[in-house]
mmCIF file of C-alpha atoms in Angstrom:
data_model
loop_
_atom_site.group_PDB
_atom_site.id
_atom_site.type_symbol
_atom_site.label_atom_id
_atom_site.label_comp_id
_atom_site.label_asym_id
_atom_site.label_seq_id
_atom_site.Cartn_x
_atom_site.Cartn_y
_atom_site.Cartn_z
ATOM 1 C CA MET G 163 15.856 36.838 21.982
ATOM 2 C CA LYS G 164 17.594 35.861 25.237
ATOM 3 C CA LYS G 165 17.521 32.209 24.186
ATOM 4 C CA ILE G 166 19.088 33.045 20.828
ATOM 5 C CA PHE G 167 21.824 35.127 22.512
ATOM 6 C CA PHE G 168 22.542 32.324 25.015
ATOM 7 C CA ALA G 169 22.762 29.758 22.213
ATOM 8 C CA PHE G 170 25.188 32.034 20.360
ATOM 9 C CA ILE G 171 27.444 32.355 23.415
ATOM 10 C CA VAL G 172 27.467 28.584 23.949
ATOM 11 C CA THR G 173 28.248 27.956 20.269
ATOM 12 C CA LEU G 174 31.043 30.540 20.362
ATOM 13 C CA GLY G 175 32.535 28.891 23.460
ATOM 14 C CA ILE G 176 32.456 25.469 21.830
ATOM 15 C CA PHE G 177 34.092 26.905 18.709
ATOM 16 C CA GLU G 178 36.908 28.496 20.734
ATOM 17 C CA VAL G 179 37.606 25.282 22.655
ATOM 18 C CA HIS G 180 37.662 23.331 19.386
ATOM 19 C CA ALA G 181 39.969 25.912 17.786
ATOM 20 C CA GLN G 182 42.381 25.711 20.724
ATOM 21 C CA LYS G 183 42.391 21.941 20.540
ATOM 22 C CA GLU G 184 42.982 21.912 16.766
ATOM 23 C CA PHE G 185 45.688 24.605 16.676
ATOM 24 C CA GLN G 186 49.174 23.236 16.412
ATOM 25 C CA GLY G 187 52.592 24.404 15.302
ATOM 26 C CA MET G 188 56.056 22.985 14.763
ATOM 27 C CA ALA G 189 59.551 24.416 15.201
ATOM 28 C CA VAL G 190 62.941 22.895 14.336
ATOM 29 C CA TYR G 191 65.929 23.756 16.555
ATOM 30 C CA GLU G 192 69.649 23.211 16.115
ATOM 31 C CA SER G 193 71.576 22.762 19.364
ATOM 32 C CA LYS G 194 75.333 23.310 19.439
ATOM 33 C CA THR G 195 77.581 23.109 22.495
ATOM 34 C CA SER G 196 81.083 24.602 22.419
ATOM 35 C CA THR G 197 83.820 22.046 23.059
ATOM 36 C CA ALA G 198 86.776 24.467 22.966
ATOM 37 C CA ASP G 199 87.434 24.317 26.718
ATOM 38 C CA MET G 200 87.201 20.512 26.746
ATOM 39 C CA LYS G 201 89.617 20.185 23.823
ATOM 40 C CA ASN G 202 92.011 22.558 25.568
ATOM 41 C CA GLN G 203 91.951 20.560 28.808
ATOM 42 C CA MET G 204 92.377 17.237 26.978
ATOM 43 C CA GLY G 205 95.430 18.689 25.236
ATOM 44 C CA LYS G 206 97.006 19.404 28.640
ATOM 45 C CA ASN G 207 96.374 15.884 29.956
ATOM 46 C CA LYS G 208 99.419 13.694 29.296
ATOM 47 C CA GLU G 209 97.315 10.547 29.781
ATOM 48 C CA ILE G 210 95.331 11.387 26.638
ATOM 49 C CA THR G 211 97.353 10.900 23.465
ATOM 50 C CA PRO G 212 96.628 12.926 20.295
ATOM 51 C CA GLU G 213 95.153 9.766 18.739
ATOM 52 C CA MET G 214 92.852 9.245 21.730
ATOM 53 C CA GLN G 215 91.828 12.892 21.672
ATOM 54 C CA LYS G 216 90.940 12.720 17.978
ATOM 55 C CA LEU G 217 88.873 9.567 18.544
ATOM 56 C CA ILE G 218 87.047 11.130 21.485
ATOM 57 C CA GLU G 219 86.281 14.279 19.483
ATOM 58 C CA GLU G 220 84.892 12.238 16.588
ATOM 59 C CA ARG G 221 82.732 10.100 18.868
ATOM 60 C CA MET G 222 81.421 13.099 20.780
ATOM 61 C CA LYS G 223 80.654 15.396 17.843
ATOM 62 C CA GLY G 224 77.137 14.002 17.507
ATOM 63 C CA MET G 225 76.479 14.667 21.203
ATOM 64 C CA PHE G 226 77.319 18.354 20.927
ATOM 65 C CA GLU G 227 75.486 19.046 17.655
ATOM 66 C CA LYS G 228 71.843 17.983 17.645
ATOM 67 C CA ILE G 229 68.597 18.736 15.858
ATOM 68 C CA PHE G 230 65.310 18.812 17.779
ATOM 69 C CA VAL G 231 61.673 19.208 16.771
ATOM 70 C CA LEU G 232 59.143 21.025 18.973
ATOM 71 C CA HIS G 233 55.442 20.330 18.396
ATOM 72 C CA PHE G 234 53.178 22.688 20.317
ATOM 73 C CA ASP G 235 49.581 23.743 20.833
ATOM 74 C CA ARG G 236 48.327 26.587 23.025
ATOM 75 C CA SER G 237 49.157 24.930 26.356
ATOM 76 C CA SER G 238 51.508 21.978 25.830
ATOM 77 C CA SER G 239 54.412 20.775 23.728
ATOM 78 C CA VAL G 240 56.726 17.860 23.034
ATOM 79 C CA TYR G 241 60.417 18.395 22.278
ATOM 80 C CA LYS G 242 62.345 15.475 20.843
ATOM 81 C CA GLU G 243 65.699 14.887 19.210
ATOM 82 C CA GLU G 244 65.579 14.041 15.526
ATOM 83 C CA GLU G 245 66.641 10.443 15.035
ATOM 84 C CA LYS G 246 69.931 9.824 13.233
ATOM 85 C CA LEU G 247 71.425 6.788 11.591
ATOM 86 C CA ASP G 248 73.955 5.071 13.860
ATOM 87 C CA ALA G 249 77.343 5.887 12.315
ATOM 88 C CA MET G 250 79.033 3.453 14.696
ATOM 89 C CA GLY G 251 77.351 0.393 13.284
ATOM 90 C CA GLY G 252 75.769 -0.504 16.601
ATOM 91 C CA GLN G 253 78.999 -0.531 18.589
ATOM 92 C CA GLY G 254 78.918 1.024 22.022
ATOM 93 C CA GLN G 255 75.291 2.135 21.728
ATOM 94 C CA GLY G 256 74.614 1.784 25.447
ATOM 95 C CA GLY G 257 77.395 4.149 26.482
ATOM 96 C CA MET G 258 76.639 6.581 23.691
ATOM 97 C CA ARG G 259 72.937 6.719 24.623
ATOM 98 C CA MET G 260 73.944 7.424 28.207
ATOM 99 C CA MET G 261 76.266 10.262 27.200
ATOM 100 C CA SER G 262 73.720 11.644 24.724
ATOM 101 C CA SER G 263 71.218 11.807 27.571
ATOM 102 C CA MET G 264 73.741 13.751 29.667
ATOM 103 C CA MET G 265 74.197 16.220 26.814
ATOM 104 C CA GLY G 266 70.531 17.165 26.591
ATOM 105 C CA GLY G 267 69.367 14.512 24.145
ATOM 106 C CA GLY G 268 67.331 11.347 24.375
ATOM 107 C CA GLY G 269 63.743 10.885 25.415
ATOM 108 C CA THR G 270 60.611 12.960 24.891
ATOM 109 C CA PHE G 271 60.410 16.269 26.757
ATOM 110 C CA TYR G 272 56.789 17.207 27.484
ATOM 111 C CA LYS G 273 55.780 20.615 28.870
ATOM 112 C CA ASN G 274 52.373 21.817 30.017
ATOM 113 C CA VAL G 275 52.574 25.565 30.631
ATOM 114 C CA LYS G 276 48.986 25.672 31.884
ATOM 115 C CA ASP G 277 49.719 23.208 34.700
ATOM 116 C CA LYS G 278 53.342 24.431 34.960
ATOM 117 C CA MET G 279 54.776 20.920 34.870
ATOM 118 C CA TYR G 280 57.049 18.808 32.677
ATOM 119 C CA SER G 281 57.947 15.173 32.222
ATOM 120 C CA VAL G 282 60.737 13.495 30.294
ATOM 121 C CA ASP G 283 61.755 9.868 29.881
ATOM 122 C CA LYS G 284 65.466 9.126 30.197
ATOM 123 C CA GLU G 285 67.576 5.997 29.902
ATOM 124 C CA PHE G 286 70.589 5.791 32.186
ATOM 125 C CA MET G 287 72.851 2.777 32.763
ATOM 126 C CA GLY G 288 70.276 0.476 31.179
ATOM 127 C CA LYS G 289 67.397 1.703 33.363
ATOM 128 C CA GLU G 290 64.349 3.718 32.300
ATOM 129 C CA PHE G 291 63.409 6.801 34.325
ATOM 130 C CA LEU G 292 60.415 9.114 34.066
ATOM 131 C CA ILE G 293 61.261 12.548 35.432
ATOM 132 C CA GLN G 294 58.205 14.526 36.510
ATOM 133 C CA ASP G 295 58.534 17.957 38.085
ATOM 134 C CA SER G 296 57.394 21.573 38.096
ATOM 135 C CA LEU G 297 58.590 23.878 35.335
ATOM 136 C CA PRO G 298 61.346 26.251 36.501
ATOM 137 C CA GLN G 299 59.986 29.712 37.292
ATOM 138 C CA LEU G 300 62.658 31.911 35.738
ATOM 139 C CA GLN G 301 62.594 35.612 36.592
ATOM 140 C CA TRP G 302 62.968 36.955 33.084
ATOM 141 C CA LYS G 303 64.355 40.460 32.640
ATOM 142 C CA MET G 304 62.846 41.972 29.502
ATOM 143 C CA GLU G 305 65.292 43.904 27.314
ATOM 144 C CA SER G 306 64.651 46.422 24.507
ATOM 145 C CA GLU G 307 67.257 44.923 22.163
ATOM 146 C CA THR G 308 65.875 43.177 19.059
ATOM 147 C CA LYS G 309 67.128 41.076 16.162
ATOM 148 C CA GLN G 310 65.711 39.111 13.255
ATOM 149 C CA ILE G 311 65.494 35.316 13.379
ATOM 150 C CA GLY G 312 63.877 33.554 10.441
ATOM 151 C CA GLY G 313 61.953 36.645 9.428
ATOM 152 C CA TYR G 314 60.573 37.265 12.920
ATOM 153 C CA THR G 315 61.437 40.279 15.058
ATOM 154 C CA CYS G 316 62.703 38.841 18.333
ATOM 155 C CA TYR G 317 63.180 40.559 21.668
ATOM 156 C CA LYS G 318 65.906 39.796 24.180
ATOM 157 C CA ALA G 319 65.279 38.499 27.710
ATOM 158 C CA THR G 320 67.759 37.311 30.337
ATOM 159 C CA ALA G 321 67.504 35.270 33.532
ATOM 160 C CA SER G 322 69.656 33.333 36.008
ATOM 161 C CA LYS G 323 68.953 29.625 36.096
ATOM 162 C CA PRO G 324 69.940 26.949 38.660
ATOM 163 C CA VAL G 325 71.992 24.270 36.911
ATOM 164 C CA ASN G 326 70.768 20.798 36.169
ATOM 165 C CA MET G 327 73.391 18.543 37.779
ATOM 166 C CA SER G 328 72.777 15.622 35.413
ATOM 167 C CA ASP G 329 73.273 17.778 32.308
ATOM 168 C CA PHE G 330 77.015 17.707 31.640
ATOM 169 C CA ARG G 331 76.736 20.693 29.285
ATOM 170 C CA ASN G 332 76.652 22.798 32.451
ATOM 171 C CA PHE G 333 80.236 22.008 33.458
ATOM 172 C CA ARG G 334 82.638 24.944 33.168
ATOM 173 C CA PRO G 335 86.458 25.116 33.410
ATOM 174 C CA LYS G 336 87.708 25.864 36.914
ATOM 175 C CA ASP G 337 89.017 29.317 37.675
ATOM 176 C CA GLN G 338 92.756 28.721 37.315
ATOM 177 C CA SER G 339 93.602 31.702 39.557
ATOM 178 C CA LYS G 340 91.872 29.903 42.426
ATOM 179 C CA GLU G 341 93.710 26.700 41.621
ATOM 180 C CA ALA G 342 97.189 28.281 41.540
ATOM 181 C CA GLY G 343 97.960 27.394 45.150
ATOM 182 C CA LYS G 344 97.235 23.748 44.475
ATOM 183 C CA GLU G 345 99.564 23.342 41.502
ATOM 184 C CA GLU G 346 102.503 21.985 43.517
ATOM 185 C CA LYS G 347 100.347 19.268 45.011
ATOM 186 C CA LYS G 348 98.954 18.396 41.601
ATOM 187 C CA GLU G 349 102.428 17.966 40.169
ATOM 188 C CA THR G 350 103.118 15.138 42.613
ATOM 189 C CA GLU G 351 99.863 13.360 41.769
ATOM 190 C CA LYS G 352 99.206 11.240 38.720
ATOM 191 C CA LYS G 353 96.351 12.945 36.916
ATOM 192 C CA THR G 354 94.121 10.575 34.975
ATOM 193 C CA ASN G 355 90.774 12.378 35.024
ATOM 194 C CA PHE G 356 90.694 15.590 32.979
ATOM 195 C CA MET G 357 87.198 16.298 34.362
ATOM 196 C CA ASP G 358 89.001 17.378 37.559
ATOM 197 C CA ASP G 359 89.661 20.634 35.679
ATOM 198 C CA PHE G 360 85.928 21.350 35.453
ATOM 199 C CA GLU G 361 83.329 22.375 37.987
ATOM 200 C CA LEU G 362 79.563 22.742 38.161
ATOM 201 C CA PRO G 363 78.410 26.293 38.914
ATOM 202 C CA LYS G 364 75.282 26.863 40.986
ATOM 203 C CA GLU G 365 73.700 29.179 38.440
ATOM 204 C CA ILE G 366 74.176 30.125 34.794
ATOM 205 C CA LEU G 367 73.013 33.202 32.885
ATOM 206 C CA ILE G 368 70.426 32.512 30.191
ATOM 207 C CA THR G 369 69.859 34.782 27.187
ATOM 208 C CA ALA G 370 66.685 34.171 25.192
ATOM 209 C CA TRP G 371 65.174 35.710 22.070
ATOM 210 C CA TYR G 372 61.396 35.428 21.697
ATOM 211 C CA ALA G 373 58.970 36.357 18.909
ATOM 212 C CA PRO G 374 55.781 38.178 20.026
ATOM 213 C CA GLU G 375 54.389 37.514 16.531
ATOM 214 C CA ILE G 376 54.049 33.887 17.643
ATOM 215 C CA PRO G 377 52.037 34.364 20.874
ATOM 216 C CA ILE G 378 52.837 30.954 22.335
ATOM 217 C CA ASN G 379 54.279 30.604 25.854
ATOM 218 C CA GLN G 380 56.710 27.877 24.748
ATOM 219 C CA GLY G 381 60.327 27.195 23.842
ATOM 220 C CA PRO G 382 62.932 24.416 23.526
ATOM 221 C CA GLU G 383 63.781 22.065 26.418
ATOM 222 C CA ASN G 384 62.272 23.427 29.667
ATOM 223 C CA TYR G 385 62.388 27.077 28.589
ATOM 224 C CA TRP G 386 59.095 28.972 28.685
ATOM 225 C CA GLY G 387 57.442 31.973 30.331
ATOM 226 C CA LEU G 388 57.893 34.682 27.681
ATOM 227 C CA PRO G 389 55.166 36.438 25.640
ATOM 228 C CA GLY G 390 56.141 34.688 22.427
ATOM 229 C CA LEU G 391 57.808 31.527 21.130
ATOM 230 C CA ILE G 392 61.491 31.376 22.125
ATOM 231 C CA LEU G 393 63.465 31.088 18.883
ATOM 232 C CA GLU G 394 66.951 31.219 20.386
ATOM 233 C CA VAL G 395 68.395 30.539 23.822
ATOM 234 C CA SER G 396 71.990 30.467 25.046
ATOM 235 C CA ASP G 397 73.695 29.727 28.351
ATOM 236 C CA GLY G 398 77.123 30.914 27.228
ATOM 237 C CA LYS G 399 78.182 27.444 26.149
ATOM 238 C CA THR G 400 75.175 25.860 24.444
ATOM 239 C CA VAL G 401 73.175 27.724 21.792
ATOM 240 C CA ILE G 402 69.765 26.438 20.683
ATOM 241 C CA LEU G 403 68.602 28.216 17.507
ATOM 242 C CA CYS G 404 65.323 27.787 15.639
ATOM 243 C CA SER G 405 65.791 27.167 11.904
ATOM 244 C CA LYS G 406 62.154 26.619 10.875
ATOM 245 C CA VAL G 407 58.654 27.436 12.149
ATOM 246 C CA VAL G 408 55.389 26.090 10.722
ATOM 247 C CA MET G 409 52.098 27.392 12.123
ATOM 248 C CA ASN G 410 48.784 25.524 11.880
ATOM 249 C CA THR G 411 50.401 22.330 10.644
ATOM 250 C CA LYS G 412 48.148 20.134 8.516
ATOM 251 C CA GLU G 413 49.428 16.888 9.994
ATOM 252 C CA LYS G 414 48.790 16.912 13.733
ATOM 253 C CA ALA G 415 51.411 15.412 16.016
ATOM 254 C CA THR G 416 50.584 13.548 19.200
ATOM 255 C CA ILE G 417 51.302 15.892 22.090
ATOM 256 C CA LYS G 418 51.198 13.894 25.297
ATOM 257 C CA ALA G 419 53.406 13.134 28.263
ATOM 258 C CA PRO G 420 55.640 10.016 28.228
ATOM 259 C CA LYS G 421 54.661 7.317 30.708
ATOM 260 C CA THR G 422 57.487 4.761 30.635
ATOM 261 C CA GLY G 423 60.058 4.424 33.398
ATOM 262 C CA LYS G 424 60.516 4.693 37.141
ATOM 263 C CA THR G 425 58.960 7.981 38.289
ATOM 264 C CA VAL G 426 61.427 10.365 39.975
ATOM 265 C CA THR G 427 61.791 14.104 40.521
ATOM 266 C CA GLN G 428 64.540 16.049 38.759
ATOM 267 C CA LYS G 429 66.526 16.261 42.003
ATOM 268 C CA GLU G 430 66.246 12.494 42.583
ATOM 269 C CA TYR G 431 67.385 11.767 39.021
ATOM 270 C CA ASP G 432 70.328 14.172 39.330
ATOM 271 C CA GLU G 433 71.439 12.449 42.538
ATOM 272 C CA ILE G 434 71.219 9.008 40.902
ATOM 273 C CA VAL G 435 73.359 10.130 37.954
ATOM 274 C CA MET G 436 75.987 11.917 40.043
ATOM 275 C CA LYS G 437 76.295 8.991 42.466
ATOM 276 C CA LYS G 438 76.794 6.496 39.639
ATOM 277 C CA MET G 439 79.320 8.696 37.850
ATOM 278 C CA GLU G 440 81.315 9.060 41.062
ATOM 279 C CA GLU G 441 81.293 5.269 41.482
ATOM 280 C CA LEU G 442 82.572 4.822 37.912
ATOM 281 C CA ARG G 443 85.241 7.427 38.486
ATOM 282 C CA GLU G 444 86.502 5.648 41.611
ATOM 283 C CA MET G 445 86.608 2.395 39.645
ATOM 284 C CA GLY G 446 88.738 4.070 36.992
ATOM 285 C CA ASN G 447 86.020 3.801 34.354
ATOM 286 C CA GLY G 448 84.461 7.238 34.563
ATOM 287 C CA PRO G 449 84.570 10.281 32.313
ATOM 288 C CA GLY G 450 88.295 10.810 32.838
ATOM 289 C CA GLY G 451 89.780 9.336 29.634
ATOM 290 C CA PHE G 452 86.259 8.161 28.718
ATOM 291 C CA ARG G 453 87.209 4.554 29.306
ATOM 292 C CA GLY G 454 83.810 3.576 30.642
ATOM 293 C CA MET G 455 81.701 4.941 27.786
ATOM 294 C CA ARG G 456 82.133 2.080 25.354
ATOM 295 C CA MET G 457 82.701 4.340 22.386
ATOM 296 C CA GLY G 458 83.326 1.705 19.773
ATOM 297 C CA ARG G 459 86.155 -0.127 21.406
#
């Protein structure tokens, strides 16, 4: 009898491991970043004509509105932007890929919540990087507020998050009340970089909505750590909303970490990006006026 019981336990353990390995789900997310403050600042910059502003807005629309697909199992996931046809006919692809990367796109984002690590491959200035680091440990505050997303009852959670310096979605307009004393000096200077009106805060407030009905410790980008799949997350400027969830997908996706590129930490990658952008700015080819982004010139 003991032998039969032991065999049953072993068989049950094997079955559970197999079930965990075979289980897989898929979620589609739509990411939208507000550009109202950027449009407002461009309108104030005399160096940017209405024609230039319209061109910039058209070129950048695809960077601020993206669709991503998250494939997940019980411990890991891959999050990747849905490929689009190049509306520019191949012109300026290098600069556009660089800017897309700075706006949260590009590459394959792999998370392993069991090992609490992530890796993502990024292309920047023609070079391939492989960012490998620990997942951020956000101190989520659980709220009682609920709402429906795609038929699921979702609960609210909030947390403060240190900003990612290489993600330009994190830039916010400067507090004009603090800048008032500098206006006279600015009037005597020729202003050619409208990004001077923006700053990078140290932290941003995150609001997430998770579905306990989907007991997966996953979410879009590097968000995780809640007792249910995160179906919506917002930082006050960018909203990532799930539009479709499929559980136990028949066709299994490959969920594995990317391996291409020079291995760096997130901090090292951020420093590389910020240093290069400062160099471009000093050369007069940086984000101010977007002259260095090769947007179909």
